[in-house]
XYZ file of C-alpha atoms in Angstrom:
272
model
C 37.685 25.006 42.444
C 34.090 25.418 43.652
C 34.078 29.084 42.625
C 35.402 28.104 39.196
C 32.702 25.465 38.667
C 29.956 27.754 39.998
C 31.050 30.481 37.599
C 30.995 28.077 34.635
C 27.530 26.836 35.553
C 26.224 30.377 35.943
C 27.373 31.078 32.389
C 24.866 28.377 31.411
C 22.089 30.038 33.463
C 22.378 27.496 36.281
C 22.265 29.439 39.537
C 21.451 26.810 42.164
C 24.848 25.280 42.946
C 26.243 23.903 46.195
C 28.921 21.591 47.549
C 29.087 18.639 49.938
C 31.745 16.299 51.162
C 31.273 12.931 49.473
C 30.993 11.242 52.873
C 27.965 13.446 53.674
C 26.026 11.882 50.794
C 24.061 8.656 50.746
C 25.963 6.354 48.396
C 23.584 4.245 46.311
C 25.878 2.939 43.570
C 29.464 2.704 44.877
C 30.608 0.931 41.705
C 30.192 4.192 39.774
C 32.731 5.856 42.068
C 35.054 2.868 41.831
C 34.887 3.115 38.040
C 36.347 6.619 38.259
C 38.747 5.682 41.077
C 37.246 8.244 43.436
C 37.164 6.999 47.029
C 36.723 10.320 48.807
C 36.344 13.949 47.901
C 33.546 16.384 47.158
C 30.271 16.676 45.273
C 29.332 19.874 43.473
C 25.586 19.476 42.999
C 23.282 21.757 41.027
C 19.717 22.189 39.801
C 19.007 23.096 36.168
C 15.514 24.602 35.632
C 13.608 23.450 32.552
C 10.081 24.901 32.582
C 9.066 27.313 29.820
C 5.747 29.065 29.230
C 5.188 26.678 26.342
C 5.867 23.547 28.389
C 3.696 24.870 31.220
C 0.754 25.404 28.876
C -1.593 23.048 27.054
C 0.112 19.748 26.248
C -0.424 16.001 26.194
C 3.004 14.970 27.513
C 4.848 15.794 30.722
C 6.444 19.234 30.814
C 9.948 17.799 31.137
C 9.526 16.024 27.773
C 8.390 19.060 25.780
C 11.958 20.049 24.892
C 14.578 17.663 23.567
C 15.873 15.002 25.948
C 17.618 16.709 28.864
C 20.350 14.061 28.774
C 21.579 15.758 25.590
C 21.861 19.040 27.484
C 23.846 17.426 30.274
C 26.097 15.558 27.849
C 27.187 18.801 26.187
C 27.436 20.685 29.471
C 29.558 18.000 31.114
C 31.802 17.582 28.077
C 32.670 21.276 28.213
C 33.070 21.301 32.001
C 35.297 18.236 32.139
C 37.616 19.679 29.482
C 37.959 22.944 31.413
C 38.409 21.234 34.768
C 41.051 18.830 33.519
C 42.878 21.769 31.983
C 42.606 23.902 35.114
C 43.149 21.102 37.654
C 45.216 18.372 35.934
C 46.069 16.607 39.199
C 42.469 15.915 40.175
C 39.872 13.389 39.052
C 36.348 14.320 37.958
C 33.164 12.405 37.172
C 29.781 13.789 36.148
C 26.290 12.362 36.648
C 22.586 12.988 36.249
C 19.830 10.481 37.068
C 22.010 7.367 37.213
C 24.248 8.635 39.977
C 26.358 7.046 42.715
C 24.599 9.268 45.288
C 21.024 9.898 46.378
C 20.500 13.091 44.371
C 17.350 14.283 46.154
C 18.726 13.855 49.665
C 22.112 15.328 48.734
C 20.517 18.357 47.052
C 18.401 19.051 50.110
C 21.387 18.581 52.416
C 23.327 21.016 50.225
C 20.586 23.608 50.689
C 19.283 23.699 47.114
C 15.715 23.014 48.238
C 13.481 20.856 50.393
C 12.075 17.363 49.932
C 8.374 17.229 49.071
C 5.855 14.586 50.043
C 5.970 13.573 46.373
C 9.690 12.763 46.921
C 10.792 15.530 44.546
C 13.267 18.285 45.368
C 11.367 21.567 45.635
C 13.327 24.779 45.156
C 12.172 28.295 46.000
C 12.873 29.739 42.536
C 11.723 26.912 40.289
C 9.598 24.665 42.531
C 10.285 21.067 41.403
C 10.713 21.872 37.697
C 14.423 21.130 37.779
C 16.920 18.476 36.697
C 19.707 17.564 39.090
C 23.314 17.045 38.130
C 26.583 16.668 39.966
C 30.321 16.807 39.491
C 32.208 14.481 41.809
C 35.890 15.049 42.380
C 38.644 13.681 44.592
C 39.437 17.270 45.634
C 38.534 18.183 49.223
C 36.357 21.305 49.098
C 34.522 23.231 51.854
C 31.132 21.695 52.536
C 27.972 23.819 52.505
C 25.909 21.148 54.258
C 22.763 22.135 56.124
C 19.789 20.395 57.709
C 17.575 18.476 55.280
C 14.308 20.391 55.021
C 10.836 19.294 53.974
C 7.959 21.048 52.231
C 5.043 22.758 54.001
C 3.254 19.378 54.182
C -0.073 20.667 52.867
C -0.857 17.283 51.294
C -2.142 18.657 47.996
C 0.227 16.526 45.947
C -1.217 13.402 47.544
C -4.833 14.600 47.420
C -4.688 15.337 43.687
C -2.390 12.490 42.629
C -4.245 10.375 40.033
C -2.463 7.274 41.323
C -3.938 7.790 44.791
C -7.360 8.656 43.386
C -7.514 5.485 41.276
C -5.516 3.344 43.719
C -2.876 2.356 41.158
C 0.854 2.787 40.710
C 2.291 6.120 39.536
C 0.628 7.323 36.326
C 4.032 8.114 34.892
C 5.000 4.459 35.334
C 1.814 3.339 33.585
C 2.567 5.505 30.543
C 6.023 3.930 30.362
C 4.816 0.326 30.464
C 5.471 -1.783 27.422
C 2.872 -4.062 25.875
C -0.866 -4.167 26.495
C -2.454 -2.167 29.293
C -5.401 -3.201 31.431
C -8.794 -1.589 30.901
C -8.308 0.411 34.092
C -4.901 1.671 32.964
C -6.371 2.708 29.617
C -9.119 4.663 31.373
C -6.590 6.347 33.649
C -4.525 7.559 30.675
C -7.706 8.958 29.137
C -8.648 10.717 32.379
C -5.257 12.422 32.708
C -5.000 13.299 28.982
C -1.276 12.692 29.165
C 0.519 10.262 26.860
C 3.785 10.415 28.774
C 4.424 11.143 32.427
C 2.336 13.080 34.933
C 2.786 16.588 36.390
C -0.238 16.832 38.667
C 1.681 16.881 41.950
C 3.870 19.707 40.667
C 0.969 21.704 39.256
C -1.034 21.766 42.500
C 1.976 22.414 44.756
C 1.834 25.808 46.573
C 5.581 26.142 46.038
C 4.884 26.140 42.299
C 2.328 28.921 42.622
C 4.766 30.939 44.745
C 7.479 30.586 42.083
C 4.987 31.675 39.407
C 3.913 34.687 41.481
C 7.556 35.617 42.102
C 8.274 35.427 38.363
C 11.187 33.032 38.816
C 9.835 29.665 37.682
C 10.744 29.794 33.974
C 14.162 28.701 32.733
C 16.606 30.917 30.900
C 18.575 27.942 29.602
C 18.546 28.135 25.818
C 18.407 24.356 25.304
C 15.047 24.073 27.072
C 13.583 26.957 25.104
C 14.184 25.350 21.712
C 12.565 22.552 19.676
C 9.444 22.472 21.838
C 6.647 19.994 21.089
C 4.003 20.326 23.822
C 1.373 18.398 21.861
C 2.084 15.367 19.697
C 0.000 12.852 17.774
C 0.524 9.231 16.801
C 1.050 10.460 13.235
C 3.816 12.798 14.450
C 5.620 9.814 15.943
C 5.101 7.782 12.760
C 6.865 10.320 10.568
C 9.663 11.232 12.985
C 13.088 10.303 11.724
C 15.170 7.968 13.878
C 17.427 10.894 14.759
C 14.578 13.219 15.760
C 12.828 10.542 17.800
C 16.009 9.571 19.651
C 16.360 13.193 20.782
C 13.123 12.993 22.800
C 12.790 11.941 26.433
C 10.235 9.251 25.609
C 12.442 7.580 22.982
C 14.106 5.170 25.445
C 10.900 3.126 25.538
C 10.644 2.931 21.765
C 7.958 4.215 19.410
C 5.382 1.562 20.214
C 4.845 2.681 23.822
C 4.273 6.371 23.142
C 2.197 5.552 20.044
C -0.023 3.232 22.084
C -0.676 5.972 24.632
C -1.383 8.579 21.952
C -3.811 6.259 20.186
C -5.629 5.763 23.483
C -6.047 9.523 23.788
C -7.074 9.787 20.137
C -9.685 7.046 20.502
C -8.004 4.794 17.966
C -7.827 1.032 18.137
C -4.593 -0.363 19.533
């Protein structure tokens, strides 16, 4: 089964794939497993790279939000995988997750050998640094585990030294850009200083693992979804004229138009 899933993922240009026993993972949301009636089994976990040369270049939103919402990618990927798995293995149960998962994705990915855990609490891979999305297929099938020791980054401290949140002694900048309502004067100034209307990539940009992946020529994704419909720079007017359908296909849509518009107007020097 693992070889079958790995082969299907590789067809989608996802090469970092591993497997753990479910009992080797930290369970954060057991109710999600109960929902699918999976009490024991295995986790096939993988990392999907998303960075493109466009999303790595000049932009005013986080690189992960330059393409369409990655949840759309996973929805289509999982729909296809589940159909094939249920056809191939009709006696087994399967559940798929990304982000809102029953397991600790970062710890499980590191334990599965996909990468190491950085001081910024991101999974850092050799090929793509931390520019990856994590996903998993959980099944009641018992598969061979590829568990290893959980590794950490080189601990250079650059991510902490250059983190705007640490510099300004505030919460994560990404969290500030996602706040609803009115921001404090300090929060407004911080958004201006980072020139980012959504998210923050500083810890990834200064990471030596990122530079190594760039030098090795491996950091950019080959996944077609992340190479299409790219909008690295947006304006408040762009958001105004977006159709409901187009806006809902963007990673920042879950907070509604008002939040991203507020941040863009701050960067544009407009009254809010």
